[in-house]
Structures are given as C-alpha cells and as structure tokens.
PDB file of C-alpha atoms in Angstrom:
ATOM      1  CA  SER A   1      -0.081  -1.392 -17.948  1.00 31.00           C
ATOM      2  CA  GLN A   2      -1.335  -1.420 -13.687  1.00 38.00           C
ATOM      3  CA  GLN A   3      -4.696  -2.684 -12.387  1.00 50.00           C
ATOM      4  CA  GLY A   4      -5.616   0.041 -10.849  1.00 64.00           C
ATOM      5  CA  GLU A   5      -4.977   3.502 -12.545  1.00 77.00           C
ATOM      6  CA  GLU A   6      -5.786   6.989 -10.432  1.00 79.00           C
ATOM      7  CA  ASP A   7      -6.048  10.633 -12.370  1.00 81.00           C
ATOM      8  CA  PRO A   8      -5.075  13.266 -11.912  1.00 86.00           C
ATOM      9  CA  GLN A   9      -0.705  12.286 -10.625  1.00 88.00           C
ATOM     10  CA  ALA A  10      -0.553  15.298  -8.981  1.00 92.00           C
ATOM     11  CA  LEU A  11      -3.753  18.017  -8.184  1.00 94.00           C
ATOM     12  CA  SER A  12      -3.517  21.192  -5.217  1.00 96.00           C
ATOM     13  CA  ILE A  13      -6.101  22.776  -4.480  1.00 96.00           C
ATOM     14  CA  GLN A  14      -7.188  25.054  -1.607  1.00 97.00           C
ATOM     15  CA  GLU A  15      -8.154  25.213   1.549  1.00 97.00           C
ATOM     16  CA  GLY A  16     -12.116  24.648   2.012  1.00 97.00           C
ATOM     17  CA  GLU A  17     -12.931  23.373  -1.753  1.00 97.00           C
ATOM     18  CA  ASN A  18     -13.107  19.849  -2.903  1.00 97.00           C
ATOM     19  CA  ALA A  19     -10.778  17.343  -3.902  1.00 97.00           C
ATOM     20  CA  THR A  20     -12.042  14.866  -6.716  1.00 96.00           C
ATOM     21  CA  MET A  21      -9.633  11.389  -7.471  1.00 95.00           C
ATOM     22  CA  ASN A  22     -10.021   8.930 -10.255  1.00 95.00           C
ATOM     23  CA  CYS A  23      -9.092   5.656 -10.401  1.00 94.00           C
ATOM     24  CA  SER A  24      -9.918   3.288 -13.647  1.00 94.00           C
ATOM     25  CA  TYR A  25      -9.109  -0.418 -13.007  1.00 93.00           C
ATOM     26  CA  LYS A  26      -9.165  -2.906 -16.104  1.00 91.00           C
ATOM     27  CA  THR A  27      -9.911  -6.698 -14.623  1.00 88.00           C
ATOM     28  CA  SER A  28     -13.204  -8.203 -11.990  1.00 90.00           C
ATOM     29  CA  ILE A  29     -13.044  -6.765  -9.247  1.00 91.00           C
ATOM     30  CA  ASN A  30     -14.146  -8.146  -5.118  1.00 91.00           C
ATOM     31  CA  ASN A  31     -14.111  -5.217  -3.071  1.00 93.00           C
ATOM     32  CA  LEU A  32     -11.756  -1.897  -4.331  1.00 95.00           C
ATOM     33  CA  GLN A  33     -10.048   0.106  -1.833  1.00 96.00           C
ATOM     34  CA  TRP A  34      -8.468   4.030  -0.209  1.00 96.00           C
ATOM     35  CA  TYR A  35      -4.894   4.911   1.220  1.00 97.00           C
ATOM     36  CA  ARG A  36      -3.473   7.392   2.508  1.00 97.00           C
ATOM     37  CA  GLN A  37       0.750   7.768   2.854  1.00 96.00           C
ATOM     38  CA  ASN A  38       1.545  11.081   4.202  1.00 96.00           C
ATOM     39  CA  SER A  39       5.746  12.169   2.586  1.00 92.00           C
ATOM     40  CA  GLY A  40       7.948   9.477   3.987  1.00 91.00           C
ATOM     41  CA  ARG A  41       4.729   7.122   5.728  1.00 93.00           C
ATOM     42  CA  GLY A  42       3.604   3.586   5.179  1.00 95.00           C
ATOM     43  CA  LEU A  43      -0.458   3.738   3.915  1.00 96.00           C
ATOM     44  CA  VAL A  44      -3.180   4.187   5.930  1.00 97.00           C
ATOM     45  CA  HIS A  45      -6.222   2.683   4.767  1.00 96.00           C
ATOM     46  CA  LEU A  46      -9.069   4.866   4.045  1.00 97.00           C
ATOM     47  CA  ILE A  47     -12.027   3.088   3.039  1.00 96.00           C
ATOM     48  CA  LEU A  48     -13.326  -0.399   1.812  1.00 95.00           C
ATOM     49  CA  ILE A  49     -16.528  -0.047  -0.929  1.00 96.00           C
ATOM     50  CA  ARG A  50     -17.299  -4.354  -2.860  1.00 94.00           C
ATOM     51  CA  SER A  51     -18.345  -4.594  -6.460  1.00 94.00           C
ATOM     52  CA  ASN A  52     -22.143  -4.820  -5.178  1.00 95.00           C
ATOM     53  CA  GLU A  53     -22.076  -1.067  -4.178  1.00 97.00           C
ATOM     54  CA  ARG A  54     -21.961   2.223  -5.588  1.00 97.00           C
ATOM     55  CA  GLU A  55     -21.457   4.495  -2.809  1.00 98.00           C
ATOM     56  CA  LYS A  56     -20.126   5.036   0.440  1.00 97.00           C
ATOM     57  CA  HIS A  57     -19.747   8.045   2.939  1.00 96.00           C
ATOM     58  CA  SER A  58     -16.604   7.878   5.747  1.00 96.00           C
ATOM     59  CA  GLY A  59     -16.804  11.742   7.377  1.00 97.00           C
ATOM     60  CA  ARG A  60     -14.707  14.325   4.905  1.00 97.00           C
ATOM     61  CA  LEU A  61     -14.709  11.630   2.124  1.00 98.00           C
ATOM     62  CA  ARG A  62     -16.870  10.161  -0.399  1.00 98.00           C
ATOM     63  CA  VAL A  63     -16.298   6.875  -2.682  1.00 98.00           C
ATOM     64  CA  THR A  64     -18.557   6.290  -5.694  1.00 98.00           C
ATOM     65  CA  LEU A  65     -17.700   2.679  -8.094  1.00 97.00           C
ATOM     66  CA  ASP A  66     -18.649   2.229 -11.523  1.00 97.00           C
ATOM     67  CA  THR A  67     -18.314  -1.455 -12.419  1.00 96.00           C
ATOM     68  CA  SER A  68     -19.588  -1.229 -15.513  1.00 96.00           C
ATOM     69  CA  LYS A  69     -16.770   1.015 -16.718  1.00 95.00           C
ATOM     70  CA  LYS A  70     -14.492  -0.246 -13.854  1.00 95.00           C
ATOM     71  CA  SER A  71     -13.874   2.981 -12.022  1.00 96.00           C
ATOM     72  CA  SER A  72     -14.005   4.936  -8.928  1.00 96.00           C
ATOM     73  CA  SER A  73     -14.189   8.493  -7.563  1.00 97.00           C
ATOM     74  CA  LEU A  74     -12.741   9.804  -4.221  1.00 97.00           C
ATOM     75  CA  LEU A  75     -14.174  12.767  -3.373  1.00 98.00           C
ATOM     76  CA  ILE A  76     -12.535  15.002  -0.001  1.00 98.00           C
ATOM     77  CA  THR A  77     -14.748  17.898   0.606  1.00 98.00           C
ATOM     78  CA  ALA A  78     -13.734  21.331   2.905  1.00 98.00           C
ATOM     79  CA  SER A  79     -10.363  20.078   1.977  1.00 97.00           C
ATOM     80  CA  ARG A  80      -8.109  21.633   5.526  1.00 97.00           C
ATOM     81  CA  ALA A  81      -3.588  21.515   5.294  1.00 97.00           C
ATOM     82  CA  ALA A  82      -3.836  18.318   7.212  1.00 97.00           C
ATOM     83  CA  ASP A  83      -5.249  16.116   4.166  1.00 98.00           C
ATOM     84  CA  THR A  84      -1.954  16.947   1.686  1.00 98.00           C
ATOM     85  CA  ALA A  85      -0.735  13.509   1.092  1.00 97.00           C
ATOM     86  CA  SER A  86      -0.952  10.561  -1.747  1.00 96.00           C
ATOM     87  CA  TYR A  87      -3.864   8.453  -2.714  1.00 96.00           C
ATOM     88  CA  PHE A  88      -3.710   5.742  -3.959  1.00 95.00           C
ATOM     89  CA  CYS A  89      -6.423   2.850  -4.538  1.00 95.00           C
ATOM     90  CA  ALA A  90      -5.922  -0.087  -4.850  1.00 94.00           C
ATOM     91  CA  THR A  91      -8.079  -3.542  -6.377  1.00 93.00           C
ATOM     92  CA  LEU A  92      -9.043  -7.231  -4.825  1.00 89.00           C
ATOM     93  CA  LYS A  93      -9.963  -9.569  -7.324  1.00 81.00           C
ATOM     94  CA  GLY A  94     -12.141 -12.411  -6.421  1.00 68.00           C
ATOM     95  CA  ALA A  95      -9.166 -14.661  -5.888  1.00 64.00           C
ATOM     96  CA  GLY A  96      -6.474 -14.865  -2.803  1.00 67.00           C
ATOM     97  CA  ASN A  97      -6.079 -11.642  -1.024  1.00 71.00           C
ATOM     98  CA  MET A  98      -3.375 -10.180  -2.926  1.00 83.00           C
ATOM     99  CA  LEU A  99      -4.447  -5.790  -3.042  1.00 89.00           C
ATOM    100  CA  THR A 100      -2.640  -3.808  -6.439  1.00 89.00           C
ATOM    101  CA  PHE A 101      -2.237  -0.058  -6.560  1.00 91.00           C
ATOM    102  CA  GLY A 102      -2.181   2.974  -8.501  1.00 90.00           C
ATOM    103  CA  GLY A 103       0.381   4.774  -9.590  1.00 90.00           C
ATOM    104  CA  GLY A 104      -1.502   7.458  -7.243  1.00 92.00           C
ATOM    105  CA  THR A 105      -2.393  10.871  -6.736  1.00 94.00           C
ATOM    106  CA  ARG A 106      -0.341  13.410  -5.064  1.00 94.00           C
ATOM    107  CA  LEU A 107      -2.468  16.351  -3.352  1.00 97.00           C
ATOM    108  CA  MET A 108      -0.798  19.451  -2.111  1.00 97.00           C
ATOM    109  CA  VAL A 109      -3.963  21.713  -0.132  1.00 97.00           C
ATOM    110  CA  LYS A 110      -2.915  25.035   0.403  1.00 96.00           C
ATOM    111  CA  PRO A 111      -3.936  27.157   3.556  1.00 92.00           C
TER     112      PRO A 111
ATOM    113  CA  SER B   1      -5.109  -3.299  19.459  1.00 84.00           C
ATOM    114  CA  GLN B   2      -2.193  -4.892  16.492  1.00 85.00           C
ATOM    115  CA  THR B   3       0.678  -2.813  15.509  1.00 93.00           C
ATOM    116  CA  ILE B   4       3.090  -3.949  12.785  1.00 96.00           C
ATOM    117  CA  HIS B   5       7.021  -2.714  13.907  1.00 95.00           C
ATOM    118  CA  GLN B   6       9.795  -2.148  10.505  1.00 96.00           C
ATOM    119  CA  TRP B   7      12.778  -0.849  11.577  1.00 94.00           C
ATOM    120  CA  PRO B   8      16.382   0.236  11.362  1.00 95.00           C
ATOM    121  CA  ALA B   9      13.990   3.143   9.418  1.00 95.00           C
ATOM    122  CA  THR B  10      16.502   4.670   7.779  1.00 96.00           C
ATOM    123  CA  LEU B  11      19.459   2.519   5.682  1.00 97.00           C
ATOM    124  CA  VAL B  12      22.285   3.474   3.695  1.00 97.00           C
ATOM    125  CA  GLN B  13      24.736   0.865   2.398  1.00 97.00           C
ATOM    126  CA  PRO B  14      26.927  -0.094  -0.011  1.00 98.00           C
ATOM    127  CA  VAL B  15      26.281  -2.298  -3.224  1.00 97.00           C
ATOM    128  CA  GLY B  16      27.958  -5.439  -3.110  1.00 97.00           C
ATOM    129  CA  SER B  17      26.286  -5.569   0.689  1.00 97.00           C
ATOM    130  CA  PRO B  18      23.491  -7.431   2.628  1.00 97.00           C
ATOM    131  CA  LEU B  19      20.776  -6.523   3.575  1.00 97.00           C
ATOM    132  CA  SER B  20      17.701  -7.457   6.224  1.00 97.00           C
ATOM    133  CA  LEU B  21      14.973  -5.865   7.250  1.00 97.00           C
ATOM    134  CA  GLU B  22      12.301  -7.649  10.542  1.00 97.00           C
ATOM    135  CA  CYS B  23       8.447  -6.845  10.453  1.00 97.00           C
ATOM    136  CA  THR B  24       7.056  -7.797  13.225  1.00 97.00           C
ATOM    137  CA  VAL B  25       2.889  -7.810  13.911  1.00 97.00           C
ATOM    138  CA  GLU B  26       1.934  -8.183  17.545  1.00 96.00           C
ATOM    139  CA  GLY B  27      -2.368  -8.506  18.189  1.00 94.00           C
ATOM    140  CA  THR B  28      -3.469 -11.043  15.095  1.00 92.00           C
ATOM    141  CA  SER B  29      -1.683 -14.592  14.473  1.00 91.00           C
ATOM    142  CA  ASN B  30      -1.329 -16.107  11.891  1.00 93.00           C
ATOM    143  CA  PRO B  31      -1.540 -12.740   9.455  1.00 94.00           C
ATOM    144  CA  ASN B  32      -0.781 -12.988   5.971  1.00 94.00           C
ATOM    145  CA  LEU B  33       2.499 -10.966   5.645  1.00 96.00           C
ATOM    146  CA  TYR B  34       3.196  -7.906   2.124  1.00 95.00           C
ATOM    147  CA  TRP B  35       6.752  -6.718   1.469  1.00 96.00           C
ATOM    148  CA  TYR B  36       6.404  -4.153  -0.991  1.00 96.00           C
ATOM    149  CA  ARG B  37       8.966  -1.288  -3.007  1.00 95.00           C
ATOM    150  CA  GLN B  38       8.333   1.687  -3.267  1.00 94.00           C
ATOM    151  CA  ALA B  39      10.554   3.927  -6.043  1.00 87.00           C
ATOM    152  CA  ALA B  40      10.157   8.164  -5.008  1.00 82.00           C
ATOM    153  CA  GLY B  41       6.804   9.273  -6.412  1.00 79.00           C
ATOM    154  CA  ARG B  42       5.441   5.636  -6.888  1.00 82.00           C
ATOM    155  CA  GLY B  43       3.127   3.281  -6.206  1.00 87.00           C
ATOM    156  CA  LEU B  44       3.433   0.589  -4.713  1.00 92.00           C
ATOM    157  CA  GLN B  45       5.427  -2.821  -5.860  1.00 91.00           C
ATOM    158  CA  LEU B  46       4.619  -5.583  -4.494  1.00 92.00           C
ATOM    159  CA  LEU B  47       7.829  -8.157  -3.293  1.00 94.00           C
ATOM    160  CA  PHE B  48       6.334 -10.932  -1.467  1.00 94.00           C
ATOM    161  CA  TYR B  49       3.867 -12.409   0.719  1.00 92.00           C
ATOM    162  CA  SER B  50       3.277 -15.031   3.134  1.00 94.00           C
ATOM    163  CA  VAL B  51       0.010 -17.091   3.797  1.00 92.00           C
ATOM    164  CA  GLY B  52       2.260 -18.727   6.948  1.00 93.00           C
ATOM    165  CA  ILE B  53       5.145 -19.702   8.341  1.00 95.00           C
ATOM    166  CA  GLY B  54       7.525 -20.886   5.735  1.00 92.00           C
ATOM    167  CA  GLN B  55       5.612 -20.014   2.684  1.00 93.00           C
ATOM    168  CA  ILE B  56       6.348 -17.258   1.017  1.00 94.00           C
ATOM    169  CA  SER B  57       6.498 -16.551  -2.407  1.00 91.00           C
ATOM    170  CA  SER B  58       7.862 -14.145  -5.034  1.00 89.00           C
ATOM    171  CA  GLU B  59       6.158 -11.784  -7.267  1.00 84.00           C
ATOM    172  CA  VAL B  60       8.675 -10.801  -9.418  1.00 81.00           C
ATOM    173  CA  PRO B  61      12.523 -12.295  -9.668  1.00 70.00           C
ATOM    174  CA  GLN B  62      15.198 -10.072  -8.549  1.00 81.00           C
ATOM    175  CA  ASN B  63      18.175  -9.919  -6.126  1.00 89.00           C
ATOM    176  CA  LEU B  64      16.271  -9.901  -2.886  1.00 94.00           C
ATOM    177  CA  SER B  65      14.619 -13.283  -1.137  1.00 96.00           C
ATOM    178  CA  ALA B  66      11.733 -13.405   1.818  1.00 97.00           C
ATOM    179  CA  SER B  67      11.059 -15.682   5.295  1.00 97.00           C
ATOM    180  CA  ARG B  68       8.987 -15.953   7.861  1.00 97.00           C
ATOM    181  CA  PRO B  69      10.843 -17.862  10.513  1.00 96.00           C
ATOM    182  CA  GLN B  70       7.503 -17.308  12.993  1.00 96.00           C
ATOM    183  CA  ASP B  71       4.192 -16.440  12.870  1.00 96.00           C
ATOM    184  CA  ARG B  72       4.341 -12.545  13.129  1.00 96.00           C
ATOM    185  CA  GLN B  73       7.769 -12.022  11.674  1.00 97.00           C
ATOM    186  CA  PHE B  74       8.927 -11.454   8.159  1.00 98.00           C
ATOM    187  CA  ILE B  75      12.611 -10.795   7.069  1.00 98.00           C
ATOM    188  CA  LEU B  76      13.880  -8.889   3.343  1.00 97.00           C
ATOM    189  CA  SER B  77      16.582 -10.223   2.854  1.00 97.00           C
ATOM    190  CA  SER B  78      19.516 -10.406  -0.278  1.00 96.00           C
ATOM    191  CA  LYS B  79      22.850 -10.879  -0.785  1.00 96.00           C
ATOM    192  CA  LYS B  80      24.426  -7.995  -2.486  1.00 96.00           C
ATOM    193  CA  LEU B  81      22.966  -4.784  -2.847  1.00 96.00           C
ATOM    194  CA  LEU B  82      22.672  -3.865  -6.011  1.00 95.00           C
ATOM    195  CA  LEU B  83      22.311   0.345  -7.502  1.00 95.00           C
ATOM    196  CA  SER B  84      18.234  -0.359  -8.195  1.00 92.00           C
ATOM    197  CA  ASP B  85      17.080  -2.049  -4.949  1.00 94.00           C
ATOM    198  CA  SER B  86      17.857   1.596  -3.644  1.00 94.00           C
ATOM    199  CA  GLY B  87      13.648   2.740  -2.170  1.00 95.00           C
ATOM    200  CA  PHE B  88      11.219   2.498  -0.339  1.00 97.00           C
ATOM    201  CA  TYR B  89      10.505  -0.600   1.138  1.00 97.00           C
ATOM    202  CA  LEU B  90       7.101  -1.508   3.430  1.00 97.00           C
ATOM    203  CA  CYS B  91       5.696  -4.706   5.114  1.00 98.00           C
ATOM    204  CA  ALA B  92       2.326  -4.692   5.662  1.00 96.00           C
ATOM    205  CA  TRP B  93      -0.645  -7.780   6.620  1.00 95.00           C
ATOM    206  CA  ASP B  94      -3.672  -8.083   6.663  1.00 93.00           C
ATOM    207  CA  SER B  95      -6.198 -11.293   8.435  1.00 90.00           C
ATOM    208  CA  GLY B  96      -7.148 -13.332   5.145  1.00 81.00           C
ATOM    209  CA  GLN B  97     -10.603 -13.168   6.231  1.00 76.00           C
ATOM    210  CA  GLY B  98     -11.050 -12.144   2.282  1.00 71.00           C
ATOM    211  CA  ARG B  99     -11.526  -8.086   2.862  1.00 76.00           C
ATOM    212  CA  GLY B 100      -7.706  -7.487   1.382  1.00 79.00           C
ATOM    213  CA  GLU B 101      -7.501  -4.400   3.735  1.00 91.00           C
ATOM    214  CA  GLN B 102      -4.439  -4.287   4.872  1.00 94.00           C
ATOM    215  CA  PHE B 103      -2.357  -2.353   7.067  1.00 95.00           C
ATOM    216  CA  PHE B 104       1.365  -0.782   6.985  1.00 97.00           C
ATOM    217  CA  GLY B 105       4.570  -0.648   8.977  1.00 97.00           C
ATOM    218  CA  PRO B 106       6.407   3.045   8.334  1.00 96.00           C
ATOM    219  CA  GLY B 107       7.989   1.608   6.120  1.00 96.00           C
ATOM    220  CA  THR B 108      11.978   1.544   5.361  1.00 97.00           C
ATOM    221  CA  ARG B 109      14.501   4.173   3.558  1.00 96.00           C
ATOM    222  CA  LEU B 110      16.958   2.558   2.299  1.00 96.00           C
ATOM    223  CA  THR B 111      20.091   4.026  -0.461  1.00 96.00           C
ATOM    224  CA  VAL B 112      22.227   1.138  -1.816  1.00 96.00           C
ATOM    225  CA  LEU B 113      25.485   3.640  -2.605  1.00 96.00           C
TER     226      LEU B 113
END
C-alpha cells in the first residue's frame, strides 16, 4: 500500500468543533507535510514537520509526529465552513526530493 | 514572487487524439518540476519529474510522455489518448533545496470520451 495513508477518509463536523486527521507511513522519512486541496483546485502547502520534531503549530493548525509509530496527526481547531476541503499528508524520504502522497481526508465543516 | 501556470484548465478530447498540457513557472530558476495525476476523490500519482532541462524521469509506465524544453517549462503529452487517461492533472515545482515543499498549479481537468 501507499506511503502515507490518511484516516478517516471522510469527516463531517459542525463549525466551531475541532477536526483531527491522521496519517500513517511505512518507511523512514526526512519530513512530513500536510497539504490542503479545495475541490477542483491545486494543492496548497500547509505545514512541514521534520523527522526530529514532535509538534508544530501554525495558526489554528497543530501537527504532531510520532516517528516510533510512523504516524502524524493534523488538528484544526475551531473549524470554519471555509476549512471544507481535502487534506493530504505527504512524506519526503532521505534521498531525492520526491514526495509520496496519501489518499487524503475529505473534511466537511457544516455552518 | 513565484507563480505557476497550467493550461488549459479543462479539456475534452476523443479517444485516440493527441494531448499537450503545458506548465510554466515564473520567479525561480532551475526548479524541480513534477506532473501528477489525480483520479476523482483520490490521492496524487506521480507521473514524471524533472531536475533540469531535457532530464525526465518516469514513475509509471503508461501512454504519456513529458518534456522540458526550457528551464521553467514542463509539457505533458500523448500521441493517442485512452479512456483511462481521464483525470485531473497537476503540475508542481520545488526549489530542489531538500525540504521537498512543493507548489502546485491550478490543474487541468481532462475528460477523454
């Protein structure tokens, strides 16, 4: 299966609630990144966490990385309807610059 | 600042027809360039990447080819489209500095009928 698998595949929450998405991967990584994609659009880079980091914040986003479990989570706090999108994790291995993307989590935030 | 352009935005082509999708990047030099395909509701599949002019690596054997005639131009082509070539095609670039953070174009929606 793919390096970088998100769960859940789909998530529906009410505005104001927190949204948590998880990503698991199989091999050692250099860093892990989260991207957002609005329907029918390109991906937008959200946040990057290096393999020697455990937690990172950016605005309402909080990313954790557990290299022993080969997993990461993306938390969006106080969600808004505008957060509705698909969210992808991507891993960068030690050699080269190629990212491997997971299948994504489709988040719907209801107003 | 850097920008990335893709065109056309949408394309409907008959089976067996040729294809040419173009991607250009502005505001950076010697970027790594990537072509991805995304099936509906799915993740991204890397098709081709390029680290320099004329240098193309293919990740998946298929009906498509790529070329990089200029530093900031990346072209995806096919001589004869198949139904299975339908999808959302995304071009991306990164600086090649090792972080791997990629910047994506707006995509091209290709429908093969």
